[in-house]
mmCIF file of C-alpha atoms and ligand atoms in Angstrom:
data_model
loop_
_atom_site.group_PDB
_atom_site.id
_atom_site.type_symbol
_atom_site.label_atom_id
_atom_site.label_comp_id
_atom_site.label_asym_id
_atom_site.label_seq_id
_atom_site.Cartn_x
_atom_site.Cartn_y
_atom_site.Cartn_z
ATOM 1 C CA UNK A 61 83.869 222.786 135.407
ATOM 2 C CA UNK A 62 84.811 221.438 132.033
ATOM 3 C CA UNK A 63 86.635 224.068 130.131
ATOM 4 C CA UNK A 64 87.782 223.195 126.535
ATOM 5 C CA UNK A 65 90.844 225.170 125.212
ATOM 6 C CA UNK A 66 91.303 225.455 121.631
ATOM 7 C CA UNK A 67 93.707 227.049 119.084
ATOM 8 C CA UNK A 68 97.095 226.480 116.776
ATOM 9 C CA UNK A 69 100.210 224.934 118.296
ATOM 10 C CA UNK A 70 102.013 228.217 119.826
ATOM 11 C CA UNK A 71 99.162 230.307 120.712
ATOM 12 C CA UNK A 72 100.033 229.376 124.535
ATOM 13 C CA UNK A 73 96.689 227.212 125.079
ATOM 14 C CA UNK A 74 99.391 225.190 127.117
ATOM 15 C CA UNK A 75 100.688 227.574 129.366
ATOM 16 C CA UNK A 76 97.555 229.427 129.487
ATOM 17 C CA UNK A 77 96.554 225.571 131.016
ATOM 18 C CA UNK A 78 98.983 225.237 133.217
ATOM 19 C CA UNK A 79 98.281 228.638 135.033
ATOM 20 C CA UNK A 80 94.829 228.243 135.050
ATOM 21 C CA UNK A 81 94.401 224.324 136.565
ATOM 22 C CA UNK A 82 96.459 225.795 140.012
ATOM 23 C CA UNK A 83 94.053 228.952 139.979
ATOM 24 C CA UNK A 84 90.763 226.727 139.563
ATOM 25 C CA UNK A 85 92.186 223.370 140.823
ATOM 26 C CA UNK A 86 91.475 221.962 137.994
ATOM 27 C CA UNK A 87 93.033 219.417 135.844
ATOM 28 C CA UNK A 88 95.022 219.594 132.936
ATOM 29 C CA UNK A 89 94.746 216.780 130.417
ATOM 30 C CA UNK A 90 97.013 217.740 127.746
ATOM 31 C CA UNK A 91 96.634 214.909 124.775
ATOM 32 C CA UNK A 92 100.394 215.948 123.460
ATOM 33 C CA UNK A 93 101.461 215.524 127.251
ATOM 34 C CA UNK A 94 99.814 211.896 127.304
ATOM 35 C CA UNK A 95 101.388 210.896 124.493
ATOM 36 C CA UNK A 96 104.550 211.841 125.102
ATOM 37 C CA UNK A 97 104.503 210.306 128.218
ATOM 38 C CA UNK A 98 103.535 207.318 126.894
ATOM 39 C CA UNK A 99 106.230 207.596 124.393
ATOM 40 C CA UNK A 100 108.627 207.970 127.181
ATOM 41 C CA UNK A 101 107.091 204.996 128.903
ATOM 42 C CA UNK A 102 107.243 202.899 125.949
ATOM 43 C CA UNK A 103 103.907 202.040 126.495
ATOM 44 C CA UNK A 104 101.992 200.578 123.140
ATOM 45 C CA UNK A 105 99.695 203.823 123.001
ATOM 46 C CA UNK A 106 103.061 205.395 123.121
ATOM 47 C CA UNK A 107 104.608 203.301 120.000
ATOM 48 C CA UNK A 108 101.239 204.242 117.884
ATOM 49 C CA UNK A 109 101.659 207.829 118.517
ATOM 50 C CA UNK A 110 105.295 208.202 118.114
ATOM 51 C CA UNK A 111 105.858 207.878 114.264
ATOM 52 C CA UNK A 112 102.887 210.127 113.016
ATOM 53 C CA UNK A 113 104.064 212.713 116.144
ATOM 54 C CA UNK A 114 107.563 212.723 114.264
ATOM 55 C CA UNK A 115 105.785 213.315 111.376
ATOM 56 C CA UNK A 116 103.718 216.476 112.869
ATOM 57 C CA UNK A 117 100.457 214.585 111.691
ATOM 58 C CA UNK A 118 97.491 213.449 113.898
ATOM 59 C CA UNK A 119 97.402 210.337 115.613
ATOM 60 C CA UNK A 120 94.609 208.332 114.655
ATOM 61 C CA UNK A 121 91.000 209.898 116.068
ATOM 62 C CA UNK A 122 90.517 206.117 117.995
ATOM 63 C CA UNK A 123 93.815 205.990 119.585
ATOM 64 C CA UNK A 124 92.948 209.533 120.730
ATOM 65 C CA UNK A 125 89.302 209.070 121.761
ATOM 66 C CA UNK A 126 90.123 205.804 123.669
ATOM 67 C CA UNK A 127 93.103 207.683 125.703
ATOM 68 C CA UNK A 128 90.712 210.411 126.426
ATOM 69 C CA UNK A 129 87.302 208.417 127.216
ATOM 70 C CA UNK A 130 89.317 206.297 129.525
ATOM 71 C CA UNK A 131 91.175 209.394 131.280
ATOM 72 C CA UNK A 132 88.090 211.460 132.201
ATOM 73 C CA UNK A 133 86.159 208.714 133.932
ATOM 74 C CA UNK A 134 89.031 208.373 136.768
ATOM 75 C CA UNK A 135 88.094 209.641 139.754
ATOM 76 C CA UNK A 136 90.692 212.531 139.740
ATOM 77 C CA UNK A 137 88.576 214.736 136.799
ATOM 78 C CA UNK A 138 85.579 214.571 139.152
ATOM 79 C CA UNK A 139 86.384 217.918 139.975
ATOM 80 C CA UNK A 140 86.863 219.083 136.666
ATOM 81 C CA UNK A 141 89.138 219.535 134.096
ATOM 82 C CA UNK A 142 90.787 221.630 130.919
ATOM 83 C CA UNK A 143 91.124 219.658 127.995
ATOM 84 C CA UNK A 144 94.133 221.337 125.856
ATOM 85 C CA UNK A 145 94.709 219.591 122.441
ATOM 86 C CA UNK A 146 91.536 217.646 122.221
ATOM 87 C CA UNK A 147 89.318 218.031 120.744
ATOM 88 C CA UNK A 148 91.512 218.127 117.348
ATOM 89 C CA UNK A 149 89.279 216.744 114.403
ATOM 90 C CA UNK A 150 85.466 216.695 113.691
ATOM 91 C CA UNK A 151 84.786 213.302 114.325
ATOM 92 C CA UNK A 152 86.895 213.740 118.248
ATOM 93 C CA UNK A 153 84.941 216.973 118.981
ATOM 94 C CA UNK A 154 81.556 214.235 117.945
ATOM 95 C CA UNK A 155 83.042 211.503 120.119
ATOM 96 C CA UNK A 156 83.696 213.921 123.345
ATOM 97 C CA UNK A 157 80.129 215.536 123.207
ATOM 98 C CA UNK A 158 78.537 212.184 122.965
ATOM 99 C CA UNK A 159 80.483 210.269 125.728
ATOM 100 C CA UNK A 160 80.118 214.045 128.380
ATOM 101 C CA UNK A 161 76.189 213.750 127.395
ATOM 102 C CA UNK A 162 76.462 210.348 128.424
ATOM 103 C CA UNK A 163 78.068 211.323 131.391
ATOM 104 C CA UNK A 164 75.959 214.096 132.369
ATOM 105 C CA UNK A 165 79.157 216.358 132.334
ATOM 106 C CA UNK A 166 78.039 219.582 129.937
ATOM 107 C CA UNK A 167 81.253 221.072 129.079
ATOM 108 C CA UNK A 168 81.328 224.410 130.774
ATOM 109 C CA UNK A 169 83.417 226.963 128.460
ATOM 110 C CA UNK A 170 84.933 226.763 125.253
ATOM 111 C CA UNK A 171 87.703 229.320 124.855
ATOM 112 C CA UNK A 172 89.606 229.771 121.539
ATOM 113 C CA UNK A 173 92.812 231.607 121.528
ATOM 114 C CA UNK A 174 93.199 233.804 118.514
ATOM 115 C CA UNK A 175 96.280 234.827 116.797
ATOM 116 C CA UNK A 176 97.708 235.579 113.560
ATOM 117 C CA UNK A 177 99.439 232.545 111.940
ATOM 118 C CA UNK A 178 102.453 234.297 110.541
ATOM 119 C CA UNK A 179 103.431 235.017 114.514
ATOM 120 C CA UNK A 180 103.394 230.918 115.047
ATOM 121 C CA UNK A 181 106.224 229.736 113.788
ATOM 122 C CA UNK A 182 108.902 231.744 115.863
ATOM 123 C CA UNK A 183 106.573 231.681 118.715
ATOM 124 C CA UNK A 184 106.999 227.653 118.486
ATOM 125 C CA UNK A 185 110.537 226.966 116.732
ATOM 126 C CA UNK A 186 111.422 228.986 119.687
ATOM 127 C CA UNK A 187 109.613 227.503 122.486
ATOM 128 C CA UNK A 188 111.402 225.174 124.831
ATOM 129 C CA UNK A 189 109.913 222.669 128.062
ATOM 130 C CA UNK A 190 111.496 221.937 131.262
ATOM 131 C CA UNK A 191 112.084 218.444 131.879
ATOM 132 C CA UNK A 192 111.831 218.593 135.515
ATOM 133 C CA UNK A 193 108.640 220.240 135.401
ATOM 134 C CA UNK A 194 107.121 220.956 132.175
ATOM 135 C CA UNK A 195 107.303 224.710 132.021
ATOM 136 C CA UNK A 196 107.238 226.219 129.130
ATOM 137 C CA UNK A 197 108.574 229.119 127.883
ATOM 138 C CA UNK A 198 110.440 230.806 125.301
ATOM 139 C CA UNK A 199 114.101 231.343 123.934
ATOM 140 C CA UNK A 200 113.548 235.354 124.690
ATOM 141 C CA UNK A 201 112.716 234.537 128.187
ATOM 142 C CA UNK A 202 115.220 232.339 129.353
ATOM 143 C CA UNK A 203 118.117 233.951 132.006
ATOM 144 C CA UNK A 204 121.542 234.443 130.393
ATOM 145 C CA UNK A 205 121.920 231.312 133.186
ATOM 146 C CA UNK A 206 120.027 229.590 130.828
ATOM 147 C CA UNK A 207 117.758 227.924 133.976
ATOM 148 C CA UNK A 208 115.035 229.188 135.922
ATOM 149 C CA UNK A 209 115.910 229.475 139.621
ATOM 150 C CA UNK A 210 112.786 228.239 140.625
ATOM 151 C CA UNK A 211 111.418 225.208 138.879
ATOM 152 C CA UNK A 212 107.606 225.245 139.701
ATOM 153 C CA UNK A 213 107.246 221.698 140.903
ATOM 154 C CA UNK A 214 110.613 220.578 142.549
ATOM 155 C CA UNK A 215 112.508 223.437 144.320
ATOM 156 C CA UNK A 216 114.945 222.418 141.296
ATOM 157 C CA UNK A 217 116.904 224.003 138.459
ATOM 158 C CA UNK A 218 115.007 223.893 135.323
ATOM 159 C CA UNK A 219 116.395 221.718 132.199
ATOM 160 C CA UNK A 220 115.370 223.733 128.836
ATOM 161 C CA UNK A 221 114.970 221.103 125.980
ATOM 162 C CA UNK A 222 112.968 221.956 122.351
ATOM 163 C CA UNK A 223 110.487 219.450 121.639
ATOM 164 C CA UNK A 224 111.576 216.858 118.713
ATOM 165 C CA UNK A 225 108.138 218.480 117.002
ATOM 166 C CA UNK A 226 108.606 222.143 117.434
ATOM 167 C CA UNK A 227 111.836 221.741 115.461
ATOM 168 C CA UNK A 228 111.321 223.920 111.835
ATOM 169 C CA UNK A 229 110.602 221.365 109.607
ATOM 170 C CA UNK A 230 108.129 219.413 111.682
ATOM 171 C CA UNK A 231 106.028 223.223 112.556
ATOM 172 C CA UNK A 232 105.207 223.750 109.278
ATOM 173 C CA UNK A 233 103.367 220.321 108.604
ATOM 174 C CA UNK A 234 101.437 220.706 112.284
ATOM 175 C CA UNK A 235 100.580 224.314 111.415
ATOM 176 C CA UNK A 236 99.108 223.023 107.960
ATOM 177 C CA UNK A 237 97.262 219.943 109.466
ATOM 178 C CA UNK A 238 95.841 222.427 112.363
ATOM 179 C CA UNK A 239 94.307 224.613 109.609
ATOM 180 C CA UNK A 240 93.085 221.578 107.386
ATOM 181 C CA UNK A 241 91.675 219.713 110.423
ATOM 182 C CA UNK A 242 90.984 221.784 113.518
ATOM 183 C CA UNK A 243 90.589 225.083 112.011
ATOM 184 C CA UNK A 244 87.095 224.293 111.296
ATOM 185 C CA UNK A 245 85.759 222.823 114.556
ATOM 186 C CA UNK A 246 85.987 225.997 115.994
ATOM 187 C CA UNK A 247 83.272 226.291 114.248
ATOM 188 C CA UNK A 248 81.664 223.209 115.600
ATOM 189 C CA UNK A 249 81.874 225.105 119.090
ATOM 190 C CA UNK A 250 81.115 228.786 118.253
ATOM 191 C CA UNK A 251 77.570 228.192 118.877
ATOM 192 C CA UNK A 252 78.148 227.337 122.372
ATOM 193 C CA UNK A 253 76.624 229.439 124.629
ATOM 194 C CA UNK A 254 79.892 229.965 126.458
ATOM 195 C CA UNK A 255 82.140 230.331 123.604
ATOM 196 C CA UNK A 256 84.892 232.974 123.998
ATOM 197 C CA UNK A 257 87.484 234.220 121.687
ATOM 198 C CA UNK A 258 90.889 235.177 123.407
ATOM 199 C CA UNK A 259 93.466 237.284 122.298
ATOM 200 C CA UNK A 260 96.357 235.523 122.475
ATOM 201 C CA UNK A 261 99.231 238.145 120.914
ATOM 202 C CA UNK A 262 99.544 239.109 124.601
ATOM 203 C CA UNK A 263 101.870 238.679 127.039
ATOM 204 C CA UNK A 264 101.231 235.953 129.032
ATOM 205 C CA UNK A 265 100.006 237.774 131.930
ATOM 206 C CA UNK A 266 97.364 239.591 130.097
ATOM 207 C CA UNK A 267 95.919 236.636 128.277
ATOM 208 C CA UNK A 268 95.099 234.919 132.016
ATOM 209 C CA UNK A 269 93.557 238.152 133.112
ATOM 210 C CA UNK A 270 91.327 237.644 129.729
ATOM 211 C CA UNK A 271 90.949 233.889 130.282
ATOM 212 C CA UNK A 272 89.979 234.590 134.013
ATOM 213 C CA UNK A 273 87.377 237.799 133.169
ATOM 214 C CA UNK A 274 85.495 235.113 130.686
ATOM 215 C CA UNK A 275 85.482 232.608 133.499
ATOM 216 C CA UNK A 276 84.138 234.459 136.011
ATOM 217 C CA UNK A 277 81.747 236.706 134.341
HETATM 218 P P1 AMP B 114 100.600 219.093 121.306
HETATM 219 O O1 AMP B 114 101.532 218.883 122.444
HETATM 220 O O2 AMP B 114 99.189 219.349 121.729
HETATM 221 O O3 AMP B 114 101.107 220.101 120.310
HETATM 222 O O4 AMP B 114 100.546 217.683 120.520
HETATM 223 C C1 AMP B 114 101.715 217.108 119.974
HETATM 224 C C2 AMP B 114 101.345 216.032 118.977
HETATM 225 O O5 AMP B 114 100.586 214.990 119.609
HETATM 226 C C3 AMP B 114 100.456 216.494 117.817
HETATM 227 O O6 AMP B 114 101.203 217.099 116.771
HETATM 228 C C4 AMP B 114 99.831 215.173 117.397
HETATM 229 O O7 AMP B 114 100.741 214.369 116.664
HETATM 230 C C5 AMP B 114 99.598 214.479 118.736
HETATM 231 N N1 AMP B 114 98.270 214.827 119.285
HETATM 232 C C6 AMP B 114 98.010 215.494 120.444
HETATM 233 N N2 AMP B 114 96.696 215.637 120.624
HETATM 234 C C7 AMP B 114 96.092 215.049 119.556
HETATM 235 C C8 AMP B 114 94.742 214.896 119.152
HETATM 236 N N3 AMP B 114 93.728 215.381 119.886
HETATM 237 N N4 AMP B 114 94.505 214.254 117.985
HETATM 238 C C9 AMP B 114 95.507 213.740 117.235
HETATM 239 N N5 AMP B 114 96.795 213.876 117.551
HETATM 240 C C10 AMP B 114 97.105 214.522 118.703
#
C-alpha cells in the first residue's frame, strides 16, 4: 500500500499519519521529519535544508527527490508506506510517479485533507511536538500538567516544544508558498482513480474514521 497524504501545513496530514502507519503497519516518511532530523544530525542534507526551512520556503525539488528516491528503496517500505509532505511541487509529484513506475509500486490512494485556510494559522501557531516521541498536538489539548502521562513511544513524560517554523511569522510565508506551489498538484492527483477528499475541520477522531472508511471501501 502506497498512500499519499496531501494538504496545507495544519490540516493534521501528520497526525492523521501517525495514527494511521500503527493501524496499517505502515510507514511514515514524513519529508519535514527527515529534514529535521538531519538538521539535528548535522548531516549535509541537514545544512541544505536548514536555512530555506527557517525561511518557511521549499527546499530545493533535488535535495528533496534524492532524500526520497533513496528512502523508499530500503528494505523497510517494502511493506508500504504514507508519504506526508511529499509530494510538494509539480516537478516532485513528476519525479515520484516516474521512479514508483519504475519500481512497479502504483501508489495506492491519494487522500487530500480539506480545510478552510483562515482556520490554519491558529491551528499551527498553536501546535506543539513532543521531543521524546513526536506527538503532536495542540495548545487547547495539553493537561494543566502541561505533559502527557503517557508518551506513545517511551513509557515517558512528554516534552511540548513549538517548532522554530510554526512560529507566526514563519506560518504565513509556508501557508503562501503551499498555495503558490502545492495548491495546484492536487490537481495533478484528482484524476486518480483513488483520489479522496477528507474533511479535515474534525476532531481528530472523526477524520481517522473518514481516512479509514476511504481505505477500506
Ligand atoms: P513539514 O514538517 O512537512 O511542515 O515541513 C517542514 C519544512 O520542511 C517545509 O516548510 C519545507 O521547508 C521543508 N520540506 C518538507 N517537505 C518538503 C518537500 N517535499 N519539498 C520541499 N521542502 C520540504
Amino acid at each position: 500500500m502506497i498512500l499519499i497524504f496531501l494538504g496545507p501545513p495544519g490540516s493534521g496530514k501528520g497526525t492523521q499519519s501517525q495514527i494511521i502507519q500503527h493501524k496499517l503497519k505502515l510507514l511514515h516518511l514524513s519529508t519535514g521529519d527527515m529534514f529535521r532530523k538531519a538538521i539535528q544530525d548535522g548531516t549535509a542534507v541537514g545544512k541544505q535544508a536548514q536555512a530555506y526551512m527557517d525561511r518557511g520556503e521549499y527546499v530545493p525539488d533535488e535535495v528533496v527527490v534524492a532524500l526520497i528516491e533513496e528512502r523508499i528503496q530500503e528494505p523497510d517500505c517494502k511493506n508500504g508506506f504514507i508519504l506526508d509532505g511529499f509530494p510538494r511541487t509539480a516537478p516532485q509529484a513528476e519525479a515520484l510517479d516516474a521512479l514508483l513506475a519504475k519500481l512497479k509500486r502504483p501508489i495506492t490512494h491519494v487522500i487530500s485533507f480539506v480545510i478552510d485556510h483562515a482556520k490554519l494559522s491558529g491551528r499551527i501557531s498553536g501546535r506543539r511536538v513532543c521531543t521524546v516521541c513526536g506527538r503532536v498536538t495542540h495548545v487547547s489539548e495539553i493537561p494543566a500538567s502541561g505533559k502527557f502521562e503517557n508518551c506513545s513511544n517511551q513509557n515517558s513524560d512528554c516534552e511540548l516544544i513549538q517548532r522554530e517554523d510554526d512560529q507566526a511569522e514563519v506560518v504565513e510565508k509556508r501557508l503562501e508558498v503551499y498555495q503558490e506551489q502545492t495548491a495546484p498538484i492536487i490537481e495533478h492527483y484528482r484524476n486518480h482513480s483513488k483520489f479522496f477528499e477528507i474533511n479535515a475541520d474534525q476532531s481528530a477522531n472523526d477524520v481517522t474514521s473518514d481516512v479509514m472508511k476511504v481505505l477500506e471501501g
